[in-house]
XYZ file of N, CA, C and O in Angstrom:
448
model
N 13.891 73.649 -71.682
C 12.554 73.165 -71.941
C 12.580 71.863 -72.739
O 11.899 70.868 -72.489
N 13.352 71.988 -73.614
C 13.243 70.670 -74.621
C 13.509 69.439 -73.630
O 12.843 68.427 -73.845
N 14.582 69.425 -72.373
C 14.931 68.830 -71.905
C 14.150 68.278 -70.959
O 14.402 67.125 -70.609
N 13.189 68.908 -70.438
C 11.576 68.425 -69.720
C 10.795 67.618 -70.543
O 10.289 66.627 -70.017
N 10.570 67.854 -71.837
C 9.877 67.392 -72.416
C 10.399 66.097 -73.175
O 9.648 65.364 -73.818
N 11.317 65.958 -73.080
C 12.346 64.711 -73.644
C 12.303 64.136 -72.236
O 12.941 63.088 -72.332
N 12.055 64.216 -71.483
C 12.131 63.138 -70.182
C 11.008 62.922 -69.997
O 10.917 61.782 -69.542
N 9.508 63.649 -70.147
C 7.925 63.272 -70.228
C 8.053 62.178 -70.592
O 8.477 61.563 -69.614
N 7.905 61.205 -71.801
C 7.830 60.579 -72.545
C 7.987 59.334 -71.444
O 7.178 58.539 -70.965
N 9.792 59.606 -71.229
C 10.711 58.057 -70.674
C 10.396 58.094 -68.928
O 10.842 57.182 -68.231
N 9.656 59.139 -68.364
C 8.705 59.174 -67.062
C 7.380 58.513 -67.388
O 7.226 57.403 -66.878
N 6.351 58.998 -68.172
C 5.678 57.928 -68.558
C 5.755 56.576 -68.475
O 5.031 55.819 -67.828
N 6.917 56.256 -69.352
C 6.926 54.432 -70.059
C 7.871 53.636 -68.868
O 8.404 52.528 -68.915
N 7.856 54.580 -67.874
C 8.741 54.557 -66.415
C 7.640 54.141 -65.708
O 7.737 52.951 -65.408
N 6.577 54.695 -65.308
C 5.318 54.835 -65.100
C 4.769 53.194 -65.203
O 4.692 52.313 -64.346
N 4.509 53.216 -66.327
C 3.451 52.364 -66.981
C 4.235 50.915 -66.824
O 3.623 49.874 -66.586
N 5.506 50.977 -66.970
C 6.176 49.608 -66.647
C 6.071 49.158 -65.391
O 6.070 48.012 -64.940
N 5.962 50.478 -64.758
C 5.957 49.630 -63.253
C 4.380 49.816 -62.619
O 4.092 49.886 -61.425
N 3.744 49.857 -63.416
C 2.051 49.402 -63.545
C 1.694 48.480 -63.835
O 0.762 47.858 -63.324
N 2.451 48.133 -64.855
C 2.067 46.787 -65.667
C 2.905 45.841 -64.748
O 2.239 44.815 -64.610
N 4.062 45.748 -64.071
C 4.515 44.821 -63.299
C 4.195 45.025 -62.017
O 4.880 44.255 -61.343
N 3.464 45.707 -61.312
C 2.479 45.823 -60.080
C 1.357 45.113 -60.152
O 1.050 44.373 -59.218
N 0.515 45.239 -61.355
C -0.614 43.962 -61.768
C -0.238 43.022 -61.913
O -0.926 42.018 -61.728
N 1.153 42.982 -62.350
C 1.217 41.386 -62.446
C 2.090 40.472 -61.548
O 2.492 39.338 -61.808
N 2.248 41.043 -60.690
C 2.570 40.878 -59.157
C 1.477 40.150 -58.575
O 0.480 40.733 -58.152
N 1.693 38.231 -58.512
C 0.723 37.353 -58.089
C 0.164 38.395 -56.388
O -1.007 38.772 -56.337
N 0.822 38.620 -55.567
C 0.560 38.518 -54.655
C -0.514 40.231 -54.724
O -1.119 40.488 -53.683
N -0.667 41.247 -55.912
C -1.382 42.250 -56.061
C -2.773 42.189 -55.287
O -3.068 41.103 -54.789
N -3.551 43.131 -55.160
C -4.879 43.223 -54.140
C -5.263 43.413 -55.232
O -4.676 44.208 -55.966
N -6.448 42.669 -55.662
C -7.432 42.408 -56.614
C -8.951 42.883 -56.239
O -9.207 42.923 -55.036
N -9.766 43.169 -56.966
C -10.768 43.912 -56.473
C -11.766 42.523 -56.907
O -11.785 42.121 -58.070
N -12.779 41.703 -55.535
C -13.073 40.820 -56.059
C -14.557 40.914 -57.050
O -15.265 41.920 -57.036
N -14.838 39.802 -57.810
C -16.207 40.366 -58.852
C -17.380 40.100 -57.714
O -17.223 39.953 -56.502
N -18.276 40.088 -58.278
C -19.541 40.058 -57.574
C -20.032 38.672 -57.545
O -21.181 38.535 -57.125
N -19.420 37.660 -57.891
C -19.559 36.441 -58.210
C -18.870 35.914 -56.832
O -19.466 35.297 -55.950
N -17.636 36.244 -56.824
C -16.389 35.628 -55.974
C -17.035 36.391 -54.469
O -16.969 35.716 -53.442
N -17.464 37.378 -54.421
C -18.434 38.380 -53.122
C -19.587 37.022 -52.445
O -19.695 36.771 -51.244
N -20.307 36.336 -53.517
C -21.338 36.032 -53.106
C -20.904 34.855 -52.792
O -21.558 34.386 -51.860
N -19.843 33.976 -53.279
C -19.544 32.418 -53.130
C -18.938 32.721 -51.749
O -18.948 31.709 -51.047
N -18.417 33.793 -51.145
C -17.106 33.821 -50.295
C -18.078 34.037 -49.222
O -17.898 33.605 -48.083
N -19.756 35.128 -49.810
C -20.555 35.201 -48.538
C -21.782 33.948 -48.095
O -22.433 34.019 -47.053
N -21.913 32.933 -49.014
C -22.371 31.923 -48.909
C -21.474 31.044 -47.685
O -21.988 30.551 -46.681
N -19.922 30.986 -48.070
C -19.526 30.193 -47.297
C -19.293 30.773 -46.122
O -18.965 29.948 -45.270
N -19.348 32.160 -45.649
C -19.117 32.672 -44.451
C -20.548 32.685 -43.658
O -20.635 32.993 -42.469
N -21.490 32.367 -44.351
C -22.887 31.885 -43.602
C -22.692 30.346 -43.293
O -23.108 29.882 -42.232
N -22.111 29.631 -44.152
C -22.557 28.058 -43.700
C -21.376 28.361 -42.302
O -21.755 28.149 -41.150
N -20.252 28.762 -42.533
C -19.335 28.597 -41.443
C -19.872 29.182 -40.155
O -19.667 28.635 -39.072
N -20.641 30.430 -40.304
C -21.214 30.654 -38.994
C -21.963 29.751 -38.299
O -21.893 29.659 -37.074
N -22.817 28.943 -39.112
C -23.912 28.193 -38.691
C -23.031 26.991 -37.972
O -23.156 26.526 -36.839
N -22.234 26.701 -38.869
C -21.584 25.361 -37.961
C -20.147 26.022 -36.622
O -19.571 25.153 -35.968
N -19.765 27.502 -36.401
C -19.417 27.532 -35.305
C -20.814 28.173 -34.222
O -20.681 28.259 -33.001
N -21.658 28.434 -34.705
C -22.530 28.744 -33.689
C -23.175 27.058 -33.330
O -23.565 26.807 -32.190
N -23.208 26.319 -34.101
C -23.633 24.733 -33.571
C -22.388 24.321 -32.165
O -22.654 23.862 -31.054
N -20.936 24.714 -32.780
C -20.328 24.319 -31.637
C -20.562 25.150 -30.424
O -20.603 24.569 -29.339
N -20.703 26.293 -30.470
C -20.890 27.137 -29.185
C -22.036 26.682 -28.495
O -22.288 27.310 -27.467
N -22.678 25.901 -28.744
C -24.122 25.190 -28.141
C -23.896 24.348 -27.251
O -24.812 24.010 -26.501
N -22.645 23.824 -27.131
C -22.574 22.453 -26.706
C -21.086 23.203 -24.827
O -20.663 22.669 -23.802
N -20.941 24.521 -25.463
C -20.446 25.071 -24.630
C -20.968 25.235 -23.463
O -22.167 25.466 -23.623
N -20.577 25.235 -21.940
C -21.023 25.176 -20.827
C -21.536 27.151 -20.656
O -21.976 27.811 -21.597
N -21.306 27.686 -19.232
C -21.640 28.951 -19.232
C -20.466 29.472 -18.307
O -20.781 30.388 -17.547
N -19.197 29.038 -18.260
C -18.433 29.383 -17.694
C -17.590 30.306 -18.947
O -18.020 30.278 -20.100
N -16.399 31.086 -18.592
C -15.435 31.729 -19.754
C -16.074 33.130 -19.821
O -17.077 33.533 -19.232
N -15.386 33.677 -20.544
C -16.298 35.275 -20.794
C -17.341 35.642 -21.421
O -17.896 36.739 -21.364
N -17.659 34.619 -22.105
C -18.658 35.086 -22.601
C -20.331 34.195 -21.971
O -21.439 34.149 -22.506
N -19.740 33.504 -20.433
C -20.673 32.711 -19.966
C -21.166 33.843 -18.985
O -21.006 35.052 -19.150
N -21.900 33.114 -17.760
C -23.040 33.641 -17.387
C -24.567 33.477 -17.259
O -25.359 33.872 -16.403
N -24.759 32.586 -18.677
C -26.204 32.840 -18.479
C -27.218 33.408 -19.064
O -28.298 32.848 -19.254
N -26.842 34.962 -19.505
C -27.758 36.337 -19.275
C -27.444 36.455 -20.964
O -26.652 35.952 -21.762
N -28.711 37.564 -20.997
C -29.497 37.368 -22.588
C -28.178 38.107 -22.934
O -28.329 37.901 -24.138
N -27.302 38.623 -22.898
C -26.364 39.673 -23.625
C -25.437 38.751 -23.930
O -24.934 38.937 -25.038
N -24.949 37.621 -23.208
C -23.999 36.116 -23.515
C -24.472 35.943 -24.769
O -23.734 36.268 -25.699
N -25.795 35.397 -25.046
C -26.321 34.997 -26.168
C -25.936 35.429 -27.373
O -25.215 34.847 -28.184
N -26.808 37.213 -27.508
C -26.134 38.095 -28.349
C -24.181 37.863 -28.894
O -23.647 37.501 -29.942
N -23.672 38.287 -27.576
C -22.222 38.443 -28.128
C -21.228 37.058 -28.373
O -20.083 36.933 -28.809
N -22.194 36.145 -27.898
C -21.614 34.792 -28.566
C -22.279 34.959 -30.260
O -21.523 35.110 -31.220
N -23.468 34.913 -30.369
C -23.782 35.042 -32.130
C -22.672 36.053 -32.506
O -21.627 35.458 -32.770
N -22.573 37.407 -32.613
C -21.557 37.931 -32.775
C -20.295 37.412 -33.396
O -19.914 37.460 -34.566
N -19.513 36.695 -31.880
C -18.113 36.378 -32.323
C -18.495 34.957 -33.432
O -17.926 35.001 -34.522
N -19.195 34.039 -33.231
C -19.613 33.409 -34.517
C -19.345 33.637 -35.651
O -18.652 33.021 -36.461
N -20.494 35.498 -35.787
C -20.333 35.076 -36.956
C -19.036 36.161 -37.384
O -18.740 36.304 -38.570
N -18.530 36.672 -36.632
C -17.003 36.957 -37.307
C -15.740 35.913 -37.462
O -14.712 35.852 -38.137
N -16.363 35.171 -36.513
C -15.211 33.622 -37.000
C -15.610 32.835 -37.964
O -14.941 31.853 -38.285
N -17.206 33.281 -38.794
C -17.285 32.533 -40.125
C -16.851 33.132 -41.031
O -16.409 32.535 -42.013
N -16.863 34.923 -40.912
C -16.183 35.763 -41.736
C -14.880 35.550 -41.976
O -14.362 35.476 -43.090
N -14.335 35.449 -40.906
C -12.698 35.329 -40.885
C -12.673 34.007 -41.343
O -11.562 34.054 -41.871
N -13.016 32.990 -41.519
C -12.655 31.658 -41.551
C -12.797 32.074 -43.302
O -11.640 32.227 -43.693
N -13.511 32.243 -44.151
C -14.254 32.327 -45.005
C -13.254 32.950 -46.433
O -13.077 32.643 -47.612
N -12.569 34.452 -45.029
C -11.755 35.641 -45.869
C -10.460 35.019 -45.799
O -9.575 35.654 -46.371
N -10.127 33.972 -45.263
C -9.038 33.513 -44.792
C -8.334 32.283 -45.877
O -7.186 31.870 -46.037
N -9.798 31.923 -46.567
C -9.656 30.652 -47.689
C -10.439 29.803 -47.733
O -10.760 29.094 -48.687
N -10.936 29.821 -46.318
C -12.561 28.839 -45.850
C -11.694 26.899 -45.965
O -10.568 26.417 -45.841
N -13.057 26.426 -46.258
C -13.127 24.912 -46.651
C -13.010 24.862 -47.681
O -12.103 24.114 -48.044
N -13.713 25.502 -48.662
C -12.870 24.690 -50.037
C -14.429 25.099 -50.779
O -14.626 24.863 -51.970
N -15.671 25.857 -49.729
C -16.727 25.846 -50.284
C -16.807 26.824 -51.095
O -17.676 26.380 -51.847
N -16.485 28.048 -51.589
C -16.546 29.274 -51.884
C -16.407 28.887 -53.652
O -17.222 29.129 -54.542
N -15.310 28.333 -53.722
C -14.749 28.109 -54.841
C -15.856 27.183 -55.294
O -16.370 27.518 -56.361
N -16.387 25.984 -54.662
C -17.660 25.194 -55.952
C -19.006 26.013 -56.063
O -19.785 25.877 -57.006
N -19.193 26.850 -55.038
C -20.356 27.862 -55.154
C -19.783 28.690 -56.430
O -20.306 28.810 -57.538
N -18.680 29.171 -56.000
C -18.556 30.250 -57.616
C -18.619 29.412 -59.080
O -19.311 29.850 -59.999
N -17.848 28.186 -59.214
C -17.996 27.433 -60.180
C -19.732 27.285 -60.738
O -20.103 27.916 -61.728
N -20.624 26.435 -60.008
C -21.707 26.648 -60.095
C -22.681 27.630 -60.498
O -23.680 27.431 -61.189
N -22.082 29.258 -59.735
C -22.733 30.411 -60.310
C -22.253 30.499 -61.783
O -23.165 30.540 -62.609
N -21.422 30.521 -62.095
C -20.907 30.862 -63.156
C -21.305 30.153 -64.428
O -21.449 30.693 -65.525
N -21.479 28.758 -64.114
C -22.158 27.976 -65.213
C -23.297 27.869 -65.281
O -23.793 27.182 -66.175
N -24.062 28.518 -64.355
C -25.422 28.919 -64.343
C -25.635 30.316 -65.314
O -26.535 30.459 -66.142
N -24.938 30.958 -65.101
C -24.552 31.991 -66.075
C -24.318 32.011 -67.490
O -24.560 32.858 -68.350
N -23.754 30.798 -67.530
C -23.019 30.963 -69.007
C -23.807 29.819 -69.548
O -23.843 29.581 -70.756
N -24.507 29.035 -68.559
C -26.320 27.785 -69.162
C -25.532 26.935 -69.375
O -25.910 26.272 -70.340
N -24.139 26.416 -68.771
C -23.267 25.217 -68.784
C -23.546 24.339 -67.575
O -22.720 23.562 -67.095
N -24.646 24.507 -67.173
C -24.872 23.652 -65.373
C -25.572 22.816 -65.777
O -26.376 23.078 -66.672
N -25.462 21.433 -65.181
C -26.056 20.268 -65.159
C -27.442 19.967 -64.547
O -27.386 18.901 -63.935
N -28.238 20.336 -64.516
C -29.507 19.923 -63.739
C -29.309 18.890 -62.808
O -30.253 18.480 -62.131
């Protein structure tokens, strides 16, 4: 028994070391704030808007041509998962001055 309980301890601090170097593992999955949610969903709206501008200029041939009201639909669709993906991916560079902005709006450091 003593001998279980003399290894609790150094299982623990076994534990916790490799907790503490799992967080601090750059490449760790981070849970994002509600700040970094809204800058990342700002820019996955502007990005939709400007690949649904290019799909406009698209003819009606390819798979998703045709013509017919359901083209329409499942072209918006893939849009806007290619603004999502573009967005979750690192985007343009917009996400990051939207969050800056929120944040100093927050903290009453924003410039008028």
């Amino acid at each position: 028994m003593a001998d279980a309980t003399s290894s609790t301890p150094s299982a623990a601090a076994a534990a916790l070391s490799t907790a503490k170097a799992f967080s601090a593992h750059p490449g760790a999955a981070k849970t994002p704030s509600k700040v970094d949610a809204a800058a990342e969903d700002f820019e996955a709206v502007f990005l939709t808007q400007m690949v649904q501008t290019m799909f406009e200029g698209l003819g009606e041939d390819g798979p998703l041509g045709g013509g017919s009201t359901g083209s329409d639909a499942y072209r918006s669709m893939l849009a806007d998962q290619y603004g999502r993906s573009i967005a979750a991916s690192g985007g343009v560079g917009l996400a990051a001055h939207v969050r800056s902005e929120l944040l100093a709006l927050q903290t009453g450091t924003a410039t008028p």
